[in-house]
Amino acid sequence: MTKIIIIGGVAGGATFASQLRRLDPDCDITIFEKDRDVTFANCGLPYYLGNIIDDRSELLHFTPEQFKENKGVTAKVFHEVIQVDPNNQTVTVKNLKTDEVFTEDYDYLVMSPGCRANQLPLNSDMAFTLRNLEDTDDIESYISNNNVKKAPIIGAGYISLEVLENLYNRGIQTTLIHRSEQINKLMDQDMNKVIFDEMDKRQIDYRLNEEVDSVDGHTVHFKSGNTEDFDIIIEGIGIKPNTEFLEGAGIEEDDAGYIPVNEYFQTNYRNVYAIGDIVSNYYRHVNIPTHVPLAWGAHRGASIVAEHITQTRNVPFKGFLASNAVKFFDYTLTSVGVSPSDLKHFDYTMVETEQMNHAGYYPGAEPLHLRVYFENKSRKILRAAAAGKSGADKRIDILSMAMQNDMTVDELTEFESAYAPPFSSPKDIINMIGYKAQNK
């Protein structure tokens, strides 16, 4: 019987286990998860804190008992893999409840340990990060038991923006603290203006070029010299890969600790795979390495690895397009393609336009800003970004499919939208980008 060990659950490991069981009813599957929950809706956590999702059980997909009963998968929580020996095909595991250490052998190893949240050295019991359901429960309990009224949100990435919005909607006075002026870094910075507009409209304080120096009780000391009292601190200052357990294993890592994989998510050991947030791969449309710690890649990797191990299909992963979106109050900010900082590698032209998301005479029309970067020689789309109250994600999804199929920016004139006044315009904003590009 083929024995598969999975390190880590959630979007990568747990999805892989389910896909593998569907394809192979007989193999032996064991998940070792160092935290409490083997699978949960990671992306829904901020919305539970904001009381948008009011039923906590909606976030918890399978308990270990349900995994065993429904899937025939053994899931051991509070079990941390502390060492991998790919030459002897073994892992060393520590039971975090009993401190027992034991060794298990495998035929295939699939690593999906994820990343952990960076933390400031604050030494404060009111400082939290939000990475898993345990963190969410801790934050929810602290808010409920400590009459929380004021909260600084440290950092300005997806998690920070989503937590800020949800705590504000819950009635907590929020303040955004960020060490630079570059927020929401996957977005064109000038298009992030709507984020500040939304905060200004609600009189939400934000302080750029500011950092927390220390915390004394409820008093937060900033590096600017200012001090202010708060009731809870939420940190969202980036992530780092959980790959320390691979020290000495001989599994290749890049300089940041992420694991390069091939088109089947194999590491340099062919029976050892890596999926999810720890993976380093390439963009689909250009030959530049990238790291995309988002849910789609984890789910896609899980399917490809399950099919590859069982040899039911050998469909290679063709790379990321890095499609992403964040909701911030009334706006959606979304992009696809290379990051703004990666554009320096190309000879490119930018074209942009702004028009209503649907026919202007139909009630509810809202401005939509769309920007596209294309390579001058090939006319291939390198990157696109959109911001608006409605329709931004739809246009980026369309452009993602165009990029997946190597369409040129000029071919956007040929895009045929499902037009009716409530949905679009006779010449959609996608078409207008194509026409504008033809003039360049």
GROMACS .gro file of C-alpha atoms in nm:
model
  440
    1MET     CA    1   0.000   0.000   0.000
    2THR     CA    2   0.135   0.340  -0.098
    3LYS     CA    3   0.198   0.562   0.205
    4ILE     CA    4   0.164   0.939   0.173
    5ILE     CA    5   0.253   1.183   0.449
    6ILE     CA    6   0.132   1.542   0.432
    7ILE     CA    7   0.287   1.821   0.637
    8GLY     CA    8   0.020   2.081   0.710
    9GLY     CA    9  -0.350   2.100   0.634
   10VAL     CA   10  -0.580   2.387   0.528
   11ALA     CA   11  -0.599   2.493   0.161
   12GLY     CA   12  -0.294   2.299   0.044
   13GLY     CA   13  -0.255   1.984   0.249
   14ALA     CA   14  -0.619   1.914   0.332
   15THR     CA   15  -0.732   1.978  -0.026
   16PHE     CA   16  -0.459   1.749  -0.156
   17ALA     CA   17  -0.567   1.473   0.085
   18SER     CA   18  -0.927   1.498  -0.038
   19GLN     CA   19  -0.823   1.498  -0.404
   20LEU     CA   20  -0.587   1.204  -0.353
   21ARG     CA   21  -0.852   0.998  -0.177
   22ARG     CA   22  -1.092   1.063  -0.465
   23LEU     CA   23  -0.834   0.927  -0.710
   24ASP     CA   24  -0.694   0.646  -0.495
   25PRO     CA   25  -0.932   0.477  -0.250
   26ASP     CA   26  -0.664   0.247  -0.109
   27CYS     CA   27  -0.353   0.451  -0.026
   28ASP     CA   28  -0.255   0.535   0.332
   29ILE     CA   29  -0.284   0.912   0.393
   30THR     CA   30  -0.168   1.090   0.709
   31ILE     CA   31  -0.170   1.465   0.773
   32PHE     CA   32   0.052   1.609   1.046
   33GLU     CA   33  -0.074   1.956   1.144
   34LYS     CA   34   0.106   2.144   1.422
   35ASP     CA   35  -0.191   2.370   1.501
   36ARG     CA   36  -0.536   2.294   1.641
   37ASP     CA   37  -0.744   2.290   1.321
   38VAL     CA   38  -0.669   2.081   1.016
   39THR     CA   39  -0.891   2.274   0.776
   40PHE     CA   40  -1.077   2.605   0.791
   41ALA     CA   41  -1.177   2.898   0.569
   42ASN     CA   42  -0.862   3.105   0.602
   43CYS     CA   43  -0.983   3.396   0.389
   44GLY     CA   44  -1.303   3.435   0.589
   45LEU     CA   45  -1.138   3.509   0.924
   46PRO     CA   46  -1.151   3.894   0.908
   47TYR     CA   47  -1.520   3.879   0.816
   48TYR     CA   48  -1.597   3.664   1.119
   49LEU     CA   49  -1.429   3.925   1.338
   50GLY     CA   50  -1.648   4.186   1.169
   51ASN     CA   51  -1.964   3.984   1.241
   52ILE     CA   52  -2.032   3.956   0.867
   53ILE     CA   53  -2.004   3.579   0.912
   54ASP     CA   54  -2.191   3.516   1.235
   55ASP     CA   55  -2.175   3.135   1.246
   56ARG     CA   56  -1.825   3.021   1.339
   57SER     CA   57  -1.901   2.667   1.222
   58GLU     CA   58  -1.918   2.799   0.865
   59LEU     CA   59  -1.541   2.853   0.882
   60LEU     CA   60  -1.453   2.504   1.000
   61HIS     CA   61  -1.470   2.250   0.716
   62PHE     CA   62  -1.356   1.917   0.863
   63THR     CA   63  -1.246   1.811   1.208
   64PRO     CA   64  -0.991   1.525   1.227
   65GLU     CA   65  -1.275   1.291   1.320
   66GLN     CA   66  -1.479   1.398   1.017
   67PHE     CA   67  -1.175   1.362   0.793
   68LYS     CA   68  -1.132   1.005   0.909
   69GLU     CA   69  -1.499   0.917   0.880
   70ASN     CA   70  -1.571   1.088   0.546
   71LYS     CA   71  -1.238   1.059   0.366
   72GLY     CA   72  -1.048   0.778   0.533
   73VAL     CA   73  -0.766   1.024   0.605
   74THR     CA   74  -0.576   1.025   0.934
   75ALA     CA   75  -0.529   1.385   1.049
   76LYS     CA   76  -0.317   1.438   1.360
   77VAL     CA   77  -0.335   1.792   1.498
   78PHE     CA   78  -0.082   1.935   1.743
   79HIS     CA   79   0.175   1.718   1.565
   80GLU     CA   80   0.474   1.909   1.431
   81VAL     CA   81   0.717   1.764   1.179
   82ILE     CA   82   1.057   1.872   1.310
   83GLN     CA   83   1.285   1.695   1.063
   84VAL     CA   84   1.275   1.543   0.715
   85ASP     CA   85   1.519   1.281   0.586
   86PRO     CA   86   1.446   1.247   0.213
   87ASN     CA   87   1.728   0.998   0.158
   88ASN     CA   88   1.573   0.748   0.398
   89GLN     CA   89   1.219   0.870   0.325
   90THR     CA   90   1.129   0.945   0.685
   91VAL     CA   91   0.991   1.234   0.888
   92THR     CA   92   1.046   1.299   1.258
   93VAL     CA   93   0.731   1.418   1.436
   94LYS     CA   94   0.673   1.575   1.776
   95ASN     CA   95   0.341   1.540   1.955
   96LEU     CA   96   0.305   1.889   2.101
   97LYS     CA   97   0.061   1.769   2.366
   98THR     CA   98   0.278   1.489   2.509
   99ASP     CA   99   0.628   1.583   2.382
  100GLU     CA  100   0.656   1.234   2.233
  101VAL     CA  101   0.892   1.223   1.932
  102PHE     CA  102   0.859   0.949   1.671
  103THR     CA  103   0.958   0.865   1.314
  104GLU     CA  104   0.734   0.776   1.022
  105ASP     CA  105   0.834   0.650   0.679
  106TYR     CA  106   0.670   0.748   0.350
  107ASP     CA  107   0.656   0.668  -0.019
  108TYR     CA  108   0.556   1.024  -0.105
  109LEU     CA  109   0.587   1.339   0.105
  110VAL     CA  110   0.375   1.648   0.035
  111MET     CA  111   0.475   1.961   0.225
  112SER     CA  112   0.222   2.235   0.288
  113PRO     CA  113   0.331   2.394   0.617
  114GLY     CA  114   0.233   2.745   0.505
  115CYS     CA  115   0.377   3.069   0.632
  116ARG     CA  116   0.360   3.239   0.968
  117ALA     CA  117   0.290   3.601   1.045
  118ASN     CA  118   0.579   3.833   1.124
  119GLN     CA  119   0.558   3.984   1.471
  120LEU     CA  120   0.699   4.295   1.633
  121PRO     CA  121   0.896   4.244   1.959
  122LEU     CA  122   0.624   4.410   2.166
  123ASN     CA  123   0.592   4.169   2.461
  124SER     CA  124   0.228   4.271   2.509
  125ASP     CA  125  -0.074   4.054   2.584
  126MET     CA  126  -0.294   4.284   2.374
  127ALA     CA  127  -0.093   4.232   2.051
  128PHE     CA  128  -0.226   3.974   1.805
  129THR     CA  129  -0.163   3.843   1.455
  130LEU     CA  130  -0.430   3.682   1.238
  131ARG     CA  131  -0.318   3.364   1.063
  132ASN     CA  132  -0.552   3.085   1.165
  133LEU     CA  133  -0.875   3.008   1.345
  134GLU     CA  134  -0.696   2.986   1.679
  135ASP     CA  135  -0.577   3.346   1.635
  136THR     CA  136  -0.931   3.446   1.541
  137ASP     CA  137  -1.075   3.286   1.852
  138ASP     CA  138  -0.813   3.458   2.068
  139ILE     CA  139  -0.889   3.799   1.915
  140GLU     CA  140  -1.265   3.748   1.943
  141SER     CA  141  -1.233   3.642   2.307
  142TYR     CA  142  -1.009   3.938   2.389
  143ILE     CA  143  -1.246   4.187   2.227
  144SER     CA  144  -1.546   4.040   2.408
  145ASN     CA  145  -1.379   4.023   2.749
  146ASN     CA  146  -1.193   4.355   2.748
  147ASN     CA  147  -1.448   4.605   2.617
  148VAL     CA  148  -1.224   4.695   2.324
  149LYS     CA  149  -1.293   5.042   2.181
  150LYS     CA  150  -0.969   5.145   2.006
  151ALA     CA  151  -0.732   4.943   1.787
  152PRO     CA  152  -0.424   5.027   1.581
  153ILE     CA  153  -0.380   4.808   1.273
  154ILE     CA  154  -0.009   4.771   1.201
  155GLY     CA  155   0.072   4.722   0.833
  156ALA     CA  156  -0.113   4.793   0.510
  157GLY     CA  157  -0.146   4.465   0.321
  158TYR     CA  158  -0.457   4.259   0.251
  159ILE     CA  159  -0.503   4.129   0.604
  160SER     CA  160  -0.453   4.471   0.763
  161LEU     CA  161  -0.700   4.641   0.530
  162GLU     CA  162  -0.961   4.370   0.575
  163VAL     CA  163  -0.925   4.366   0.953
  164LEU     CA  164  -0.940   4.746   0.971
  165GLU     CA  165  -1.265   4.753   0.773
  166ASN     CA  166  -1.424   4.475   0.976
  167LEU     CA  167  -1.328   4.611   1.317
  168TYR     CA  168  -1.453   4.955   1.212
  169ASN     CA  169  -1.784   4.804   1.101
  170ARG     CA  170  -1.801   4.634   1.441
  171GLY     CA  171  -1.785   4.973   1.611
  172ILE     CA  172  -1.418   4.976   1.710
  173GLN     CA  173  -1.222   5.297   1.647
  174THR     CA  174  -0.940   5.189   1.416
  175THR     CA  175  -0.610   5.356   1.322
  176LEU     CA  176  -0.387   5.241   1.037
  177ILE     CA  177  -0.014   5.248   1.115
  178HIS     CA  178   0.236   5.183   0.837
  179ARG     CA  179   0.611   5.230   0.823
  180SER     CA  180   0.615   5.376   0.468
  181GLU     CA  181   0.388   5.546   0.217
  182GLN     CA  182   0.366   5.230   0.002
  183ILE     CA  183   0.044   5.052   0.094
  184ASN     CA  184  -0.131   4.755  -0.067
  185LYS     CA  185   0.191   4.691  -0.257
  186LEU     CA  186   0.053   4.471  -0.537
  187MET     CA  187  -0.157   4.766  -0.652
  188ASP     CA  188  -0.041   5.072  -0.847
  189GLN     CA  189   0.018   5.322  -0.569
  190ASP     CA  190  -0.177   5.610  -0.724
  191MET     CA  191  -0.479   5.381  -0.764
  192ASN     CA  192  -0.469   5.320  -0.389
  193LYS     CA  193  -0.597   5.676  -0.340
  194VAL     CA  194  -0.947   5.534  -0.299
  195ILE     CA  195  -0.828   5.358   0.017
  196PHE     CA  196  -0.740   5.693   0.174
  197ASP     CA  197  -1.063   5.844   0.041
  198GLU     CA  198  -1.263   5.572   0.212
  199MET     CA  199  -1.081   5.628   0.541
  200ASP     CA  200  -1.121   6.005   0.516
  201LYS     CA  201  -1.493   5.967   0.450
  202ARG     CA  202  -1.526   5.770   0.775
  203GLN     CA  203  -1.277   5.981   0.971
  204ILE     CA  204  -1.049   5.681   1.019
  205ASP     CA  205  -0.703   5.792   1.127
  206TYR     CA  206  -0.400   5.670   0.931
  207ARG     CA  207  -0.034   5.741   0.997
  208LEU     CA  208   0.223   5.668   0.732
  209ASN     CA  209   0.600   5.664   0.790
  210GLU     CA  210   0.526   5.562   1.147
  211GLU     CA  211   0.626   5.258   1.351
  212VAL     CA  212   0.553   5.117   1.694
  213ASP     CA  213   0.854   5.134   1.923
  214SER     CA  214   0.721   4.972   2.240
  215VAL     CA  215   0.410   4.903   2.443
  216ASP     CA  216   0.367   4.975   2.814
  217GLY     CA  217   0.038   4.836   2.936
  218HIS     CA  218  -0.217   4.997   2.706
  219THR     CA  219   0.014   5.281   2.606
  220VAL     CA  220   0.171   5.250   2.263
  221HIS     CA  221   0.497   5.439   2.208
  222PHE     CA  222   0.570   5.532   1.847
  223LYS     CA  223   0.910   5.598   1.694
  224SER     CA  224   0.797   5.950   1.614
  225GLY     CA  225   0.781   6.015   1.988
  226ASN     CA  226   0.402   6.015   2.005
  227THR     CA  227   0.214   5.800   2.255
  228GLU     CA  228  -0.147   5.688   2.263
  229ASP     CA  229  -0.358   5.442   2.458
  230PHE     CA  230  -0.526   5.152   2.277
  231ASP     CA  231  -0.720   4.844   2.379
  232ILE     CA  232  -0.587   4.588   2.127
  233ILE     CA  233  -0.315   4.577   1.860
  234ILE     CA  234  -0.347   4.382   1.537
  235GLU     CA  235  -0.024   4.320   1.346
  236GLY     CA  236  -0.026   4.251   0.972
  237ILE     CA  237   0.336   4.306   0.875
  238GLY     CA  238   0.403   4.027   0.630
  239ILE     CA  239   0.485   3.659   0.644
  240LYS     CA  240   0.778   3.417   0.640
  241PRO     CA  241   0.780   3.052   0.528
  242ASN     CA  242   0.764   2.769   0.780
  243THR     CA  243   1.061   2.582   0.638
  244GLU     CA  244   1.305   2.579   0.930
  245PHE     CA  245   1.234   2.209   0.986
  246LEU     CA  246   1.407   2.138   0.653
  247GLU     CA  247   1.749   2.247   0.778
  248GLY     CA  248   2.002   1.985   0.673
  249ALA     CA  249   1.746   1.789   0.468
  250GLY     CA  250   1.901   1.875   0.133
  251ILE     CA  251   1.575   2.010  -0.007
  252GLU     CA  252   1.650   2.322  -0.209
  253GLU     CA  253   1.527   2.661  -0.089
  254ASP     CA  254   1.569   3.010  -0.227
  255ASP     CA  255   1.730   3.296  -0.035
  256ALA     CA  256   1.402   3.380   0.141
  257GLY     CA  257   1.333   3.022   0.250
  258TYR     CA  258   1.072   2.939  -0.014
  259ILE     CA  259   1.093   2.612  -0.204
  260PRO     CA  260   1.138   2.615  -0.583
  261VAL     CA  261   0.931   2.345  -0.754
  262ASN     CA  262   0.892   2.216  -1.108
  263GLU     CA  263   0.574   2.203  -1.315
  264TYR     CA  264   0.441   1.915  -1.103
  265PHE     CA  265   0.532   2.081  -0.772
  266GLN     CA  266   0.819   1.840  -0.717
  267THR     CA  267   1.122   1.955  -0.521
  268ASN     CA  268   1.475   1.841  -0.607
  269TYR     CA  269   1.367   1.506  -0.454
  270ARG     CA  270   1.112   1.370  -0.696
  271ASN     CA  271   0.895   1.195  -0.436
  272VAL     CA  272   0.886   1.511  -0.223
  273TYR     CA  273   0.636   1.777  -0.329
  274ALA     CA  274   0.562   2.126  -0.199
  275ILE     CA  275   0.239   2.325  -0.239
  276GLY     CA  276   0.079   2.638  -0.099
  277ASP     CA  277   0.240   2.946   0.049
  278ILE     CA  278   0.592   2.800   0.075
  279VAL     CA  279   0.630   2.751  -0.299
  280SER     CA  280   0.840   2.959  -0.537
  281ASN     CA  281   0.740   2.934  -0.903
  282TYR     CA  282   0.719   3.148  -1.218
  283TYR     CA  283   0.471   3.376  -1.384
  284ARG     CA  284   0.274   3.202  -1.654
  285HIS     CA  285   0.313   3.473  -1.918
  286VAL     CA  286   0.672   3.588  -1.858
  287ASN     CA  287   0.986   3.412  -1.738
  288ILE     CA  288   1.022   3.580  -1.399
  289PRO     CA  289   1.013   3.395  -1.063
  290THR     CA  290   0.735   3.483  -0.824
  291HIS     CA  291   0.581   3.386  -0.493
  292VAL     CA  292   0.201   3.402  -0.472
  293PRO     CA  293   0.071   3.309  -0.123
  294LEU     CA  294  -0.297   3.302  -0.222
  295ALA     CA  295  -0.564   3.032  -0.208
  296TRP     CA  296  -0.597   2.956  -0.581
  297GLY     CA  297  -0.238   2.838  -0.613
  298ALA     CA  298  -0.269   2.607  -0.312
  299HIS     CA  299  -0.585   2.446  -0.449
  300ARG     CA  300  -0.444   2.414  -0.802
  301GLY     CA  301  -0.122   2.263  -0.670
  302ALA     CA  302  -0.317   2.013  -0.460
  303SER     CA  303  -0.501   1.885  -0.766
  304ILE     CA  304  -0.191   1.862  -0.985
  305VAL     CA  305   0.007   1.671  -0.722
  306ALA     CA  306  -0.278   1.428  -0.656
  307GLU     CA  307  -0.307   1.356  -1.028
  308HIS     CA  308   0.070   1.325  -1.068
  309ILE     CA  309   0.118   1.081  -0.781
  310THR     CA  310  -0.168   0.860  -0.898
  311GLN     CA  311  -0.069   0.905  -1.266
  312THR     CA  312  -0.433   0.971  -1.354
  313ARG     CA  313  -0.331   1.286  -1.542
  314ASN     CA  314  -0.003   1.460  -1.608
  315VAL     CA  315  -0.113   1.818  -1.660
  316PRO     CA  316   0.177   2.050  -1.577
  317PHE     CA  317   0.138   2.374  -1.387
  318LYS     CA  318   0.206   2.657  -1.629
  319GLY     CA  319   0.275   2.925  -1.371
  320PHE     CA  320   0.096   3.205  -1.189
  321LEU     CA  321  -0.078   3.513  -1.318
  322ALA     CA  322  -0.105   3.641  -0.959
  323SER     CA  323  -0.470   3.750  -0.987
  324ASN     CA  324  -0.572   3.917  -0.662
  325ALA     CA  325  -0.842   4.137  -0.515
  326VAL     CA  326  -0.915   4.315  -0.191
  327LYS     CA  327  -1.240   4.474  -0.076
  328PHE     CA  328  -1.205   4.796   0.120
  329PHE     CA  329  -1.539   4.938   0.225
  330ASP     CA  330  -1.718   5.040  -0.097
  331TYR     CA  331  -1.425   4.971  -0.332
  332THR     CA  332  -1.263   4.671  -0.495
  333LEU     CA  333  -0.893   4.697  -0.581
  334THR     CA  334  -0.764   4.419  -0.801
  335SER     CA  335  -0.477   4.333  -1.033
  336VAL     CA  336  -0.326   4.055  -1.241
  337GLY     CA  337   0.018   3.991  -1.386
  338VAL     CA  338   0.363   4.103  -1.280
  339SER     CA  339   0.397   4.328  -0.978
  340PRO     CA  340   0.460   4.701  -1.024
  341SER     CA  341   0.822   4.646  -0.919
  342ASP     CA  342   0.869   4.377  -1.188
  343LEU     CA  343   0.777   4.613  -1.472
  344LYS     CA  344   1.134   4.741  -1.475
  345HIS     CA  345   1.236   4.424  -1.658
  346PHE     CA  346   1.033   4.518  -1.967
  347ASP     CA  347   1.006   4.774  -2.245
  348TYR     CA  348   0.638   4.852  -2.201
  349THR     CA  349   0.358   5.100  -2.257
  350MET     CA  350   0.074   5.175  -2.018
  351VAL     CA  351  -0.278   5.254  -2.133
  352GLU     CA  352  -0.570   5.336  -1.905
  353THR     CA  353  -0.924   5.459  -1.916
  354GLU     CA  354  -1.210   5.537  -1.683
  355GLN     CA  355  -1.577   5.492  -1.762
  356MET     CA  356  -1.895   5.378  -1.593
  357ASN     CA  357  -1.914   5.012  -1.501
  358HIS     CA  358  -2.235   4.983  -1.702
  359ALA     CA  359  -2.452   5.209  -1.920
  360GLY     CA  360  -2.447   5.556  -1.768
  361TYR     CA  361  -2.820   5.611  -1.808
  362TYR     CA  362  -2.902   5.296  -1.612
  363PRO     CA  363  -2.935   5.367  -1.237
  364GLY     CA  364  -2.642   5.284  -1.014
  365ALA     CA  365  -2.360   5.340  -1.263
  366GLU     CA  366  -2.024   5.392  -1.089
  367PRO     CA  367  -1.684   5.501  -1.227
  368LEU     CA  368  -1.440   5.219  -1.301
  369HIS     CA  369  -1.067   5.279  -1.351
  370LEU     CA  370  -0.879   5.022  -1.560
  371ARG     CA  371  -0.509   5.027  -1.641
  372VAL     CA  372  -0.315   4.784  -1.864
  373TYR     CA  373   0.060   4.748  -1.927
  374PHE     CA  374   0.175   4.575  -2.244
  375GLU     CA  375   0.512   4.483  -2.389
  376ASN     CA  376   0.598   4.707  -2.683
  377LYS     CA  377   0.746   4.444  -2.914
  378SER     CA  378   0.505   4.154  -2.861
  379ARG     CA  379   0.200   4.365  -2.759
  380LYS     CA  380   0.135   4.098  -2.492
  381ILE     CA  381  -0.032   4.210  -2.170
  382LEU     CA  382   0.210   4.218  -1.877
  383ARG     CA  383  -0.010   4.357  -1.603
  384ALA     CA  384  -0.352   4.507  -1.540
  385ALA     CA  385  -0.508   4.683  -1.243
  386ALA     CA  386  -0.859   4.804  -1.172
  387ALA     CA  387  -1.035   4.998  -0.898
  388GLY     CA  388  -1.401   5.078  -0.859
  389LYS     CA  389  -1.715   5.022  -0.659
  390SER     CA  390  -1.849   4.764  -0.903
  391GLY     CA  391  -1.713   4.559  -1.191
  392ALA     CA  392  -1.340   4.577  -1.120
  393ASP     CA  393  -1.303   4.208  -1.040
  394LYS     CA  394  -1.503   4.110  -1.349
  395ARG     CA  395  -1.266   4.300  -1.579
  396ILE     CA  396  -0.953   4.163  -1.418
  397ASP     CA  397  -1.092   3.810  -1.451
  398ILE     CA  398  -1.146   3.875  -1.822
  399LEU     CA  399  -0.792   4.004  -1.861
  400SER     CA  400  -0.657   3.707  -1.667
  401MET     CA  401  -0.813   3.473  -1.922
  402ALA     CA  402  -0.679   3.690  -2.206
  403MET     CA  403  -0.328   3.670  -2.061
  404GLN     CA  404  -0.360   3.296  -2.006
  405ASN     CA  405  -0.420   3.262  -2.379
  406ASP     CA  406  -0.141   3.499  -2.485
  407MET     CA  407  -0.374   3.755  -2.637
  408THR     CA  408  -0.234   4.090  -2.740
  409VAL     CA  409  -0.366   4.417  -2.605
  410ASP     CA  410  -0.500   4.498  -2.954
  411GLU     CA  411  -0.718   4.186  -2.951
  412LEU     CA  412  -0.914   4.333  -2.660
  413THR     CA  413  -1.111   4.525  -2.923
  414GLU     CA  414  -1.254   4.188  -3.025
  415PHE     CA  415  -1.383   4.102  -2.678
  416GLU     CA  416  -1.759   4.045  -2.697
  417SER     CA  417  -1.926   4.124  -2.366
  418ALA     CA  418  -2.262   3.996  -2.249
  419TYR     CA  419  -2.413   4.340  -2.293
  420ALA     CA  420  -2.727   4.482  -2.142
  421PRO     CA  421  -2.752   4.828  -1.978
  422PRO     CA  422  -2.736   4.691  -1.619
  423PHE     CA  423  -2.412   4.501  -1.690
  424SER     CA  424  -2.189   4.680  -1.938
  425SER     CA  425  -2.172   4.922  -2.229
  426PRO     CA  426  -2.184   4.849  -2.603
  427LYS     CA  427  -1.809   4.913  -2.601
  428ASP     CA  428  -1.700   4.774  -2.269
  429ILE     CA  429  -1.407   4.928  -2.083
  430ILE     CA  430  -1.207   4.621  -2.196
  431ASN     CA  431  -1.274   4.716  -2.558
  432MET     CA  432  -1.176   5.077  -2.491
  433ILE     CA  433  -0.839   4.968  -2.357
  434GLY     CA  434  -0.780   4.782  -2.682
  435TYR     CA  435  -0.878   5.080  -2.896
  436LYS     CA  436  -0.659   5.314  -2.693
  437ALA     CA  437  -0.365   5.076  -2.721
  438GLN     CA  438  -0.400   5.066  -3.099
  439ASN     CA  439  -0.329   5.439  -3.102
  440LYS     CA  440   0.003   5.380  -2.925
   0.00000   0.00000   0.00000
